[in-house]
Coordinates of C-alpha atoms and ligand atoms in Angstrom, one line a residue:
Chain A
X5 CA -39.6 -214.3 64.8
X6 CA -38.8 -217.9 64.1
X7 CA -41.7 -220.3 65.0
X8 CA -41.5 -223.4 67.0
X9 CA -43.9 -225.6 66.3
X10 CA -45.8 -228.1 68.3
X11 CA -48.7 -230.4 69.0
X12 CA -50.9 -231.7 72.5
X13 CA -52.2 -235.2 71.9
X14 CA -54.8 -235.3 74.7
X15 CA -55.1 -239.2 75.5
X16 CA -58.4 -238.1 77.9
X17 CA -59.9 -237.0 74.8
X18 CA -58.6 -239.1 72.3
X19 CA -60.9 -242.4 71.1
X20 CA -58.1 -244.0 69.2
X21 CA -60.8 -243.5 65.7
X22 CA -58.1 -243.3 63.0
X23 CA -59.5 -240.5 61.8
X24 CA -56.1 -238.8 62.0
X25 CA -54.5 -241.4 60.3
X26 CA -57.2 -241.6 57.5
X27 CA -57.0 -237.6 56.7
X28 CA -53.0 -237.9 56.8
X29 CA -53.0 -240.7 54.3
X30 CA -55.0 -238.8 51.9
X31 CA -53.3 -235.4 52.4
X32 CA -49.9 -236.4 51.6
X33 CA -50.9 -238.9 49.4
X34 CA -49.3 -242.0 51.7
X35 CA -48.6 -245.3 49.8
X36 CA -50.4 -248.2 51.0
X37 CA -48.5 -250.2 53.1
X38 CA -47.2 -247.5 54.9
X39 CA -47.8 -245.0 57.7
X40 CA -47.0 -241.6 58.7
X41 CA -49.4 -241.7 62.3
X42 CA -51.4 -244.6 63.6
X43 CA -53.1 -244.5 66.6
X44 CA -52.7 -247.3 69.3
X45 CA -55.3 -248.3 71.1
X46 CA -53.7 -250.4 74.1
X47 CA -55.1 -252.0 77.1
X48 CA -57.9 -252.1 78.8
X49 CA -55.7 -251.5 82.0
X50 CA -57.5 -251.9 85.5
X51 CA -57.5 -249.4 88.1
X52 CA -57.2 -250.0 91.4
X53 CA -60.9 -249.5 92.1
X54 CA -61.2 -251.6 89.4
X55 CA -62.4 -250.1 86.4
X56 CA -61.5 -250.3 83.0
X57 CA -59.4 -247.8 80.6
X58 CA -57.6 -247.7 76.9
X59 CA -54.5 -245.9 76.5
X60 CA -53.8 -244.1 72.8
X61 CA -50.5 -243.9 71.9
X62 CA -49.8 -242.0 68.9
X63 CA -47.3 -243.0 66.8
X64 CA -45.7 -240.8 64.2
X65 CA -43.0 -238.4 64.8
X66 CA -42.2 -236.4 67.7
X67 CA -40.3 -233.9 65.3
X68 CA -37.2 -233.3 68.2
X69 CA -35.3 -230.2 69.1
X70 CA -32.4 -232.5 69.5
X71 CA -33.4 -234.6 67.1
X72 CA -30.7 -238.1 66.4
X73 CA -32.3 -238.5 62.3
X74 CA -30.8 -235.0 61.7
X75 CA -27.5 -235.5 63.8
X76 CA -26.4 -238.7 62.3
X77 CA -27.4 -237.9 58.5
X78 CA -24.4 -238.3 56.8
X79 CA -25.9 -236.0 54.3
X80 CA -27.4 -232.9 55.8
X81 CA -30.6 -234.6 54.0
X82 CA -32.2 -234.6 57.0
X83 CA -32.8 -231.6 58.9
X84 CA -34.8 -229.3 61.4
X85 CA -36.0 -226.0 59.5
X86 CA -36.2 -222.7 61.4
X87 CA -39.8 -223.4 62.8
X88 CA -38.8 -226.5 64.6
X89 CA -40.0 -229.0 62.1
X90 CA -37.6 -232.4 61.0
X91 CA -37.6 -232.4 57.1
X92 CA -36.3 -234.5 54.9
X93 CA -34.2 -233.3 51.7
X94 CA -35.0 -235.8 49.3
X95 CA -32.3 -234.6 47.1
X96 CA -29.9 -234.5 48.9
X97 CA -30.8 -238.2 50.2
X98 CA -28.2 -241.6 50.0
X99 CA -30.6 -243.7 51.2
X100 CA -28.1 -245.0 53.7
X101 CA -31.1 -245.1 56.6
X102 CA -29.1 -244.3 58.9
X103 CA -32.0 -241.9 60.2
X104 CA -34.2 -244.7 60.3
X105 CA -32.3 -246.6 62.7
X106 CA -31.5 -244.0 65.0
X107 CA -34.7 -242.4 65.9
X108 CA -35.8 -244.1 69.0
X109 CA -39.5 -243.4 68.1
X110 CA -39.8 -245.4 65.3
X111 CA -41.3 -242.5 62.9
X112 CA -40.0 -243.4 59.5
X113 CA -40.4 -245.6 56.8
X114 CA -38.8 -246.0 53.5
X115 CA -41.0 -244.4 51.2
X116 CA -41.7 -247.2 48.7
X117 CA -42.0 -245.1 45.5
X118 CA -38.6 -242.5 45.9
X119 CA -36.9 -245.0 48.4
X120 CA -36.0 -242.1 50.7
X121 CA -36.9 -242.2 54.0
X122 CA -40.2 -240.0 54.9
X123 CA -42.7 -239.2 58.0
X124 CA -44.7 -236.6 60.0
X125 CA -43.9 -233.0 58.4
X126 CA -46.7 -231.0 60.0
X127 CA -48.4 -231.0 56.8
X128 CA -45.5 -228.3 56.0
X129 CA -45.4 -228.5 52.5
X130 CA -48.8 -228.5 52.3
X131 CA -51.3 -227.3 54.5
X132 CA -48.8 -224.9 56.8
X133 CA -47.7 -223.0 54.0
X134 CA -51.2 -222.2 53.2
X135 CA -52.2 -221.3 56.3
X136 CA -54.1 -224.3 57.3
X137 CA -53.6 -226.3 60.1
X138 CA -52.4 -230.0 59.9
X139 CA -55.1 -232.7 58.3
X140 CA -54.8 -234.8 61.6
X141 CA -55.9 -231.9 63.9
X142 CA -58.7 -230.4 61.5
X143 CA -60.7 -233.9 61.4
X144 CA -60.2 -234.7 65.4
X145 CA -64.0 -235.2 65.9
X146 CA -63.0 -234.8 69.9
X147 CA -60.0 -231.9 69.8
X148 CA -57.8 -234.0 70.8
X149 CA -55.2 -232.7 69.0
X150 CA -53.8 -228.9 69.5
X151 CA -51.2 -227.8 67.1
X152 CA -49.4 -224.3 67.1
X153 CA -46.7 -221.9 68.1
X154 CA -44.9 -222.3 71.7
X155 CA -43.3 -218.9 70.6
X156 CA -46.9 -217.1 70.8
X157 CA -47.5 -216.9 74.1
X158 CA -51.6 -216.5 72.9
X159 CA -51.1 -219.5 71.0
X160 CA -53.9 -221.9 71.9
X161 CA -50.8 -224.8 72.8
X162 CA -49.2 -222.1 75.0
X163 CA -52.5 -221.2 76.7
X164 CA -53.2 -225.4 77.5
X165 CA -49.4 -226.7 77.7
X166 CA -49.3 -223.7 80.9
X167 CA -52.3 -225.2 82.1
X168 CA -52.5 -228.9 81.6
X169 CA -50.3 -231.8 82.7
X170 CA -48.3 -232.8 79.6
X171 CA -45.3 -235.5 79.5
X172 CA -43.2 -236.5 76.7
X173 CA -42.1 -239.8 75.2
X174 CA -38.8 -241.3 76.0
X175 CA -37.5 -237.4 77.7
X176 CA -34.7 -239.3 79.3
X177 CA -32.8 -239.6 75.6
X178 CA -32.7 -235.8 75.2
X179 CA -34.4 -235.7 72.3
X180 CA -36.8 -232.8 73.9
X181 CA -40.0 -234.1 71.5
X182 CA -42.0 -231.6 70.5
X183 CA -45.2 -233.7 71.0
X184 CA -46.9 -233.3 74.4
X185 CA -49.3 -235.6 75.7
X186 CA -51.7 -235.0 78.6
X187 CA -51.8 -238.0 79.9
X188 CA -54.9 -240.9 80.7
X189 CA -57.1 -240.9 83.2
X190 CA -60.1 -241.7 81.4
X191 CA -59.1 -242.3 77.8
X192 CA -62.0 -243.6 75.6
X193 CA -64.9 -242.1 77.9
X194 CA -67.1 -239.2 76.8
X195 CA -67.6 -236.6 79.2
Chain B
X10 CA -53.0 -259.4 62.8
X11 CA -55.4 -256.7 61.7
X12 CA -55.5 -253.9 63.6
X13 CA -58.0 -251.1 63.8
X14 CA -54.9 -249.1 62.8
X15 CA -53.0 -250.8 60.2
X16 CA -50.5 -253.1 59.1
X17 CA -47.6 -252.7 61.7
X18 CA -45.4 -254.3 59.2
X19 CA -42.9 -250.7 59.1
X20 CA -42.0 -250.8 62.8
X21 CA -41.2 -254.7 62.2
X22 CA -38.4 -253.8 59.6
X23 CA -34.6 -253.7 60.1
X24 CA -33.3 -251.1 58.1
X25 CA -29.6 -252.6 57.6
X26 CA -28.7 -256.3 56.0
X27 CA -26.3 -258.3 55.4
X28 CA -24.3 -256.6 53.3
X29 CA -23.7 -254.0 55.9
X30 CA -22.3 -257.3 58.2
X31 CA -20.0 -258.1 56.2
X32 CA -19.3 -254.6 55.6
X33 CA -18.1 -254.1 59.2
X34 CA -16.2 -257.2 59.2
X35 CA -14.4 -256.1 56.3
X36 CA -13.3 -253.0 57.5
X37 CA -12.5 -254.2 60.6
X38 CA -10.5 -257.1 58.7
X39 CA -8.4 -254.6 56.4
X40 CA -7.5 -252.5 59.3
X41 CA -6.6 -255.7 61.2
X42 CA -5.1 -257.1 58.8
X43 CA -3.0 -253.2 57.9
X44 CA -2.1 -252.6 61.8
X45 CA -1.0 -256.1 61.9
X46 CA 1.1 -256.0 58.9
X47 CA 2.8 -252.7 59.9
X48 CA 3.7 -254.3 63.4
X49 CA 5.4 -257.1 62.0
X50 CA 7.3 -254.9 59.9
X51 CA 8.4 -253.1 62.8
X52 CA 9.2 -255.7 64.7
X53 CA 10.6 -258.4 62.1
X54 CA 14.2 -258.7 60.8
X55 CA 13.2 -258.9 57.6
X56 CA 10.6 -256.8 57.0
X57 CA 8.6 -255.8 54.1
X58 CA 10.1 -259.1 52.3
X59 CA 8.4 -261.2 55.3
X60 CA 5.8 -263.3 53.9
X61 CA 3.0 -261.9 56.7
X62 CA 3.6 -258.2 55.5
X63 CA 2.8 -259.3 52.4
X64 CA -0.3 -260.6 53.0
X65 CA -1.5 -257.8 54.9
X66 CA -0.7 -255.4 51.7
X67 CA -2.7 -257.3 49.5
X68 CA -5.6 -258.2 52.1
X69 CA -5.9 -254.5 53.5
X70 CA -7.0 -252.8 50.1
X71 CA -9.2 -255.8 48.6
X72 CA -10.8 -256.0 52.1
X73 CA -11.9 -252.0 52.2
X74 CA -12.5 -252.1 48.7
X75 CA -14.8 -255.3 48.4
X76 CA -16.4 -253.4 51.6
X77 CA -17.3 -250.2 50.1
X78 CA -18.8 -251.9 47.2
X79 CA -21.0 -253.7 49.3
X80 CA -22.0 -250.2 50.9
X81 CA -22.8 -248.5 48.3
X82 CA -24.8 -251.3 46.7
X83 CA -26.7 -251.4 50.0
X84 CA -27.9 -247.6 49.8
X85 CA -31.1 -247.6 49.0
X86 CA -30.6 -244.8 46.6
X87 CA -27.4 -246.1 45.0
X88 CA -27.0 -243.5 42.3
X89 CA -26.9 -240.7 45.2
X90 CA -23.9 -242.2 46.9
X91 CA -21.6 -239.1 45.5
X92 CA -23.2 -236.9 47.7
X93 CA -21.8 -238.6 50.6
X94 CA -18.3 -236.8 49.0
X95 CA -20.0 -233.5 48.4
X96 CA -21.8 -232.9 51.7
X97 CA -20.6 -233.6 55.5
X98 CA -21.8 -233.1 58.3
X99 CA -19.3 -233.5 61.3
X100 CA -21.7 -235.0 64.2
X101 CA -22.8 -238.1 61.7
X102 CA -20.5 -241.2 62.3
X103 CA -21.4 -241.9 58.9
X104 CA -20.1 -239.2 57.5
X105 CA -16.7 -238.4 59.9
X106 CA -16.2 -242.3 59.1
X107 CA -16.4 -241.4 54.8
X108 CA -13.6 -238.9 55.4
X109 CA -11.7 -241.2 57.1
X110 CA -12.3 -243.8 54.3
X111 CA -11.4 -241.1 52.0
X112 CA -7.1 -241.0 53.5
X113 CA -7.3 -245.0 54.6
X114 CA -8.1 -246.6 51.4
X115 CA -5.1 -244.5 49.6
X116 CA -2.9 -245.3 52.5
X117 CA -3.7 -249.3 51.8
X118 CA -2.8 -248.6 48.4
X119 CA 0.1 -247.1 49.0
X120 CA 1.6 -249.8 51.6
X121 CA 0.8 -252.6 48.7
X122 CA 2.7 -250.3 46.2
X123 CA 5.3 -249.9 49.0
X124 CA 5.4 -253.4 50.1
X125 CA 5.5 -254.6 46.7
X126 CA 7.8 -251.9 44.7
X127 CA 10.2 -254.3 42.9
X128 CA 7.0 -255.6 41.3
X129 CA 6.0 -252.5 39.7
X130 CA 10.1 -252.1 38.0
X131 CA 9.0 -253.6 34.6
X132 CA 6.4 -254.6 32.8
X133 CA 2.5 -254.3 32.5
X134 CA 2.6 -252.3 36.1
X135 CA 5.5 -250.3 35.1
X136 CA 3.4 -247.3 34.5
X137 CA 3.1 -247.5 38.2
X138 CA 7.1 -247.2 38.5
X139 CA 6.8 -243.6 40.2
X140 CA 4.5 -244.1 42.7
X141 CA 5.5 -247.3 44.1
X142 CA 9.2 -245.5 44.4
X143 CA 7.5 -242.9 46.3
X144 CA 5.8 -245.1 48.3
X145 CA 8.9 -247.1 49.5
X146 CA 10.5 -243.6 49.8
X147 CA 7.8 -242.6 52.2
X148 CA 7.4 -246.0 53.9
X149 CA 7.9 -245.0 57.3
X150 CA 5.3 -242.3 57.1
X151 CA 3.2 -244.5 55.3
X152 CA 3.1 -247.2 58.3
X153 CA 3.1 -244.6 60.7
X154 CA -0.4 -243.3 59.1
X155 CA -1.5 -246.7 58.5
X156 CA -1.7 -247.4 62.0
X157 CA -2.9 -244.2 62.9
X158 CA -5.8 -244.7 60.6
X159 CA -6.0 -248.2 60.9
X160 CA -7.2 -247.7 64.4
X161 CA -9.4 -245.0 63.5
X162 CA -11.2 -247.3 60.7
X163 CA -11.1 -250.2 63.0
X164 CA -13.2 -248.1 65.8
X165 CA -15.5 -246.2 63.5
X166 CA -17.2 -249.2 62.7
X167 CA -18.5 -249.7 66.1
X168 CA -18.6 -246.1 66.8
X169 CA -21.3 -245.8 63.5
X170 CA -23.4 -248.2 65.6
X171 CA -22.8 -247.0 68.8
X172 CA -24.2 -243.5 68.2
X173 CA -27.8 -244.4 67.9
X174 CA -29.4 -244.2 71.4
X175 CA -32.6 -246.3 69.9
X176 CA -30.9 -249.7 70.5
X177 CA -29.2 -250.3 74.0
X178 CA -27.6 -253.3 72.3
X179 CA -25.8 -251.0 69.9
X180 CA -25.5 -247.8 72.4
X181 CA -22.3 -248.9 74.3
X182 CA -19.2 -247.3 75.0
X183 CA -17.6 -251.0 74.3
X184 CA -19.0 -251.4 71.3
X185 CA -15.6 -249.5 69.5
X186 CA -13.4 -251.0 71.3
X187 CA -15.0 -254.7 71.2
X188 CA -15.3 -254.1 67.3
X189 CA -11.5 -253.2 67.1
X190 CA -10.6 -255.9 69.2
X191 CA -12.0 -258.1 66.6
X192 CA -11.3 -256.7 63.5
X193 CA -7.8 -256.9 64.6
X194 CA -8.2 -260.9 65.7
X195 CA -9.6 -261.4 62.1
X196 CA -7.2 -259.4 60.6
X197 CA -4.4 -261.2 61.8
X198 CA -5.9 -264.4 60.8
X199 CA -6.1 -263.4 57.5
X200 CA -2.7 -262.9 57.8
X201 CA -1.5 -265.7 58.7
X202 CA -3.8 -267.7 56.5
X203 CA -3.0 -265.6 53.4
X204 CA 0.6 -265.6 54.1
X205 CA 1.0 -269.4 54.5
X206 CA -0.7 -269.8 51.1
X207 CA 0.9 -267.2 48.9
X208 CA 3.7 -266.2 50.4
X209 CA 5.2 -269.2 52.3
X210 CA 8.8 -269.1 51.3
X211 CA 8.8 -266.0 52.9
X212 CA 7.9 -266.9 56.3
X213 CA 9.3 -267.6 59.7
X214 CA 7.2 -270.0 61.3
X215 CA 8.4 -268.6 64.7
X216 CA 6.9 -265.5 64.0
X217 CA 3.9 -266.8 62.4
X218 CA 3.1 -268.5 66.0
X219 CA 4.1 -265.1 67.8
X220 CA 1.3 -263.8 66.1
X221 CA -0.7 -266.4 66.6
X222 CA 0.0 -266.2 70.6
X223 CA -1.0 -262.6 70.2
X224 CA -4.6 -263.6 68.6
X225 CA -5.0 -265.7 71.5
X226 CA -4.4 -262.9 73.7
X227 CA -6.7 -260.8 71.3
X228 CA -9.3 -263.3 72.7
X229 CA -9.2 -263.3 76.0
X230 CA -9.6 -259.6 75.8
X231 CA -12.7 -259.7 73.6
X232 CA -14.3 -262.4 76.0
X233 CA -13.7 -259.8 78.6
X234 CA -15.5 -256.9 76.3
X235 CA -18.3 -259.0 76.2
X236 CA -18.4 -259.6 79.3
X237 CA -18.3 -256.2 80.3
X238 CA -20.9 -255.0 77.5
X239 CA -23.9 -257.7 79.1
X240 CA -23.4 -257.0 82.4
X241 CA -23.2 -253.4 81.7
X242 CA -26.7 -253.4 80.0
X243 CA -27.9 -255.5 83.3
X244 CA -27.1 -252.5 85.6
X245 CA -28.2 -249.8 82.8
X246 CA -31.8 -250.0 83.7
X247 CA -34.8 -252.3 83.4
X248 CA -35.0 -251.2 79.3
X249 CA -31.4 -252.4 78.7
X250 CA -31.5 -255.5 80.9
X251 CA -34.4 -256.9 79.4
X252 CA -33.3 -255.7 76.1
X253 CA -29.8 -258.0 76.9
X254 CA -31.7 -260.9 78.2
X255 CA -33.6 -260.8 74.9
X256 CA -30.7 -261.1 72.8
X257 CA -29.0 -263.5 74.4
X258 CA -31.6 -265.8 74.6
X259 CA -34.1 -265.0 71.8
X260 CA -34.6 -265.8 67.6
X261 CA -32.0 -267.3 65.7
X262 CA -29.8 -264.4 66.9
X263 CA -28.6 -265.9 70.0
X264 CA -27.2 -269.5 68.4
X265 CA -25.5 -267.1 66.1
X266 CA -24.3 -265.3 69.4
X267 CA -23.5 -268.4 71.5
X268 CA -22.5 -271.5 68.7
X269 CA -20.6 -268.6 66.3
X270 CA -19.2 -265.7 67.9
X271 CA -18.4 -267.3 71.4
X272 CA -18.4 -271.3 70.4
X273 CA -16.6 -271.8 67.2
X274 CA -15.0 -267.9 66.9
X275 CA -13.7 -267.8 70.8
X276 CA -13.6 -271.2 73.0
X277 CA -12.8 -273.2 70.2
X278 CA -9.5 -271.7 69.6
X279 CA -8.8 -271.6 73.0
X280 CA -9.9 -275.3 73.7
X281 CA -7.8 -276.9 70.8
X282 CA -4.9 -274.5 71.5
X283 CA -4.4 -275.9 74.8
X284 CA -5.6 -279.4 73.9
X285 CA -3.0 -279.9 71.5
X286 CA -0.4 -277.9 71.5
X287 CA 1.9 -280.9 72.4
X288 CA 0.9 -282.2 68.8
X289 CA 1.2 -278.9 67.4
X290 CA 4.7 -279.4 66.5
X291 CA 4.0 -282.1 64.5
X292 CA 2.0 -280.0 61.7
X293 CA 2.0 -276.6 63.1
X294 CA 0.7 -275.0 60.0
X295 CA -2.4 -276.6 59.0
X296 CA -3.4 -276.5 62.6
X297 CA -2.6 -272.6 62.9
X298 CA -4.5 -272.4 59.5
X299 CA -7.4 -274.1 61.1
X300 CA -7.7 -271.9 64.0
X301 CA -7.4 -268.7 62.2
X302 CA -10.8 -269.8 60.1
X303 CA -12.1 -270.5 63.0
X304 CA -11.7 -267.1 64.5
X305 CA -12.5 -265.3 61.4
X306 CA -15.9 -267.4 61.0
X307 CA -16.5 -266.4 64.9
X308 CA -15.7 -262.4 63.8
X309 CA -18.2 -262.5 60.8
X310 CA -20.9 -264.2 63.4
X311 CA -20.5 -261.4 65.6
X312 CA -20.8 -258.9 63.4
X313 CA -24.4 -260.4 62.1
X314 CA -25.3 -260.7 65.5
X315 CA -24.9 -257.0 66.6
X316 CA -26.1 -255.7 63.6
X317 CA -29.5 -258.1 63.6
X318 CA -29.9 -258.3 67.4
X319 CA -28.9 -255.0 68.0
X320 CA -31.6 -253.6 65.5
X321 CA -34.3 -256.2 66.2
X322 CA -34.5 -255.5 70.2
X323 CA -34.4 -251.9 71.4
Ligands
SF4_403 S1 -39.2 -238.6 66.2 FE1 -37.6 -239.6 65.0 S2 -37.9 -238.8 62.9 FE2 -39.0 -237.4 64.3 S3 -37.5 -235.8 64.8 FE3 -37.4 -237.3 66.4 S4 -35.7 -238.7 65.8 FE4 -36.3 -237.5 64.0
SF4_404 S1 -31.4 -242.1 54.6 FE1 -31.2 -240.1 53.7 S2 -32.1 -238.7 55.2 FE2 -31.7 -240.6 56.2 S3 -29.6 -240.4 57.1 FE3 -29.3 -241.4 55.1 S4 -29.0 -239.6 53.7 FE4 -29.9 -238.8 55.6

């Protein structure tokens, strides 16, 4: 049965470290000046009783199940494989960035050495195929990030999507993200 | 800044430039400029050997061609651009809009060989004899197409920014229909300023201020697109309102907006039109000249602003 993969980013555990983004770069080899997650550390914000919090937004791609990249490419370059994930087919790329523009998240960047668009794959080519969960969730010194299979029901991600609070960004496009976050109460604070 | 997380500089960057400004203005000028010529062939007692026909021949084809070049140039992997022919995919404006590319730019080739057959009788061209007979032959399948696809080319380039729900600027249901609007006020222009120059002895100066009257219409109609498009995005939500405010009053952007699209490519036109038309008599061609640059320098404006605003505020 065909996967459909996804990931939790837990903002109550998250402590916006970059530890994420650090393992990401040197998994998929990332060029310098470019990113395929950061993490956002934004605020403080004040409560009403007034204490203090940080929000972390992270910022790489969603990876869609309606996703606008794949329905625009002129191409077919871009597209979402049978377990959910939005890949790109370098071969097959124009380099119109078309994709670019049209995903409301921001996710992509023109990858300075093959000048075809890239992002967030999962760690598919990599660390999926072997069996291996994505570099991002592995170094998580606080588990804030849960990756898996929403088609296993024993799937840790089914087990805490069923019992957590989880939104997702921008749902009023349509895009039906794939990324879940459970949302702050107490970001940055060690329990 | 330096953030804990990185240069931010990706999320900063606009993906399409310039050349994909003047891209939309060209296509919208060629099918302007094709619609416009067909029209006046319909309509005209003389037509194909009318002076404003002929401009539109020769402006349609050069337009979409220089156009495409520009295109393909812009592609950021240039020496992939034949896959664009080879694979489709039918829910991409991009690609819908390459198809369509695919019948228009023949079909402007074919109303210049049309328009121009007697041309193509003897000499260098002659080798072209057969085709331009055909052409003229045809002609009145031809035009039909050419304003069939006209239209369609004319639209897609708003429909092609239109589609992307990441900019509320571009994600408008006005945005075609604005786009066409204009492309056909620029392509009419061109008509008229292309036919006054090259093919003078073959014009009717009545007809060249009929069409001139109909630009002016063309204008009000576009003031009211706009119009319609701001105060759209003002009841379309906090997002879109503050993302209109923004690009009508913020960066470079909005003098382009305000001194370019509106001042010098709308009001102006209008102002001197009724400020002068008593003069107008006088020297009616160098002052219809002068308007039509200024509404084509007012259509290239607006398509910069779109494209840069539109990108730069979501
Ligand atoms: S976040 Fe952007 S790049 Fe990722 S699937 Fe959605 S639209 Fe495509
Ligand atoms: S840049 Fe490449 S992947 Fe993106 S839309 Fe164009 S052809 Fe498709």
């Amino acid at each position: 049965m065909a996967k459909k993969y996804a990931m939790i980013h837990d903002n109550n555990l998250c402590i916006g470290c970059q530890a994420c983004s650090i393992a990401c770069r040197a998994e998929n080899k990332i060029p310098n000046e470019v990113y395929r997650i950061q993490v956002w550390i934004q605020g403080p914000n004040q409560h009403a009783d007034g204490s203090l919090n940080y929000d972390f937004h992270r910022q790489s791609c969603v990876h869609c199940e309606n996703p606008p990249c794949v329905k625009v490419c002129p191409t077919k370059a871009s597209y979402i494989n049978q377990d959910g994930i939005v890949l790109i087919d370098k071969k097959k790329c124009v380099g119109c960035l078309y994709c670019v523009e049209a995903c409301p998240y921001k996710a992509r960047y023109v990858d300075p050495v093959t000048q075809a668009p890239d992002k967030c794959t999962f760690c598919y080519e990599s660390r999926l195929s072997r069996g291996e969960q994505p570099a991002c969730v592995t170094v998580c010194p606080t588990d804030a990030l849960i990756f898996g299979d929403l088609n296993n029901p024993s799937d840790k991600i089914s087990q805490v999507i069923s019992r957590k609070i989880t939104y997702q960004q921008k749902e009023h496009l349509g895009t039906r993200p794939k990324m879940f976050i459970v949302p702050n109460t107490q970001g940055g604070k060690i329990r | 800044m330096n953030q804990l997380w990185g240069s931010m500089d990706q999320y900063h960057q606009i993906a399409w430039h310039w050349e994909i400004a003047v891209y939309l203005f060209l296509a919208g000028l060629s099918a302007g400029a094709a619609i416009s010529a067909v029209v006046v062939k319909k309509i005209s007692h003389h037509s194909e050997s009318n002076g404003l026909v002929k401009a539109g021949a020769v402006i349609a084809p050069i337009a979409i061609a220089a156009g495409l070049l520009l295109l393909i140039f812009d592609l950021t992997r240039p020496l992939n651009f034949w896959r664009l022919l080879v694979h489709y995919n039918f829910t991409s404006v991009m690609s819908v809009g390459v198809l369509a590319l695919f019948i228009y730019f023949p079909l402007t080739l074919l109303l210049f060989a049309a328009t121009f057959h007697e041309k193509f009788s003897s000499g260098m061209f002659a080798c072209f004899k057969p085709i331009a007979g055909l052409a003229k032959s045809l002609g009145k399948v031809i035009d039909a197409l050419v304003l069939l696809f006209g239209v369609i080319i004319g639209a897609y380039t708003g429909f092609l920014l239109s589609a992307m729900n990441s900019h509320s600027l571009l994600n408008t249901p006005v945005l075609p229909i604005l786009f066409l609007a204009s492309g056909l006020s620029s392509g009419i222009c061109a008509n008229i300023i292309v036919g006054m120059v090259w093919f003078h002895q073959d014009l009717n100066i009545n007809e060249v201020a009929s069409l001139d009257h109909t630009d002016k219409i063309i204008i009000y109609i576009e003031l009211l697109l706009l119009f319609a498009l701001f105060v759209g995005m003002f009841y379309q939500g906090q997002e879109a309102a503050a993302t209109a405010a923004q690009a009508l009053t913020h960066s470079a952007w909005a003098g382009v907006f305000w001194i370019g699209a509106v001042g010098v490519g709308l009001l102006l036109p209008l102002v001197l039109n009724f400020a002068f038309s008593s003069s107008f008599k006088s020297s009616p061609s160098k002052f219809i000249m002068f308007n039509a640059t200024l509404v084509i320098l007012g259509v290239l404006s607006l398509r910069f602003y779109i494209l840069y605003a539109g990108q730069m505020f979501s």
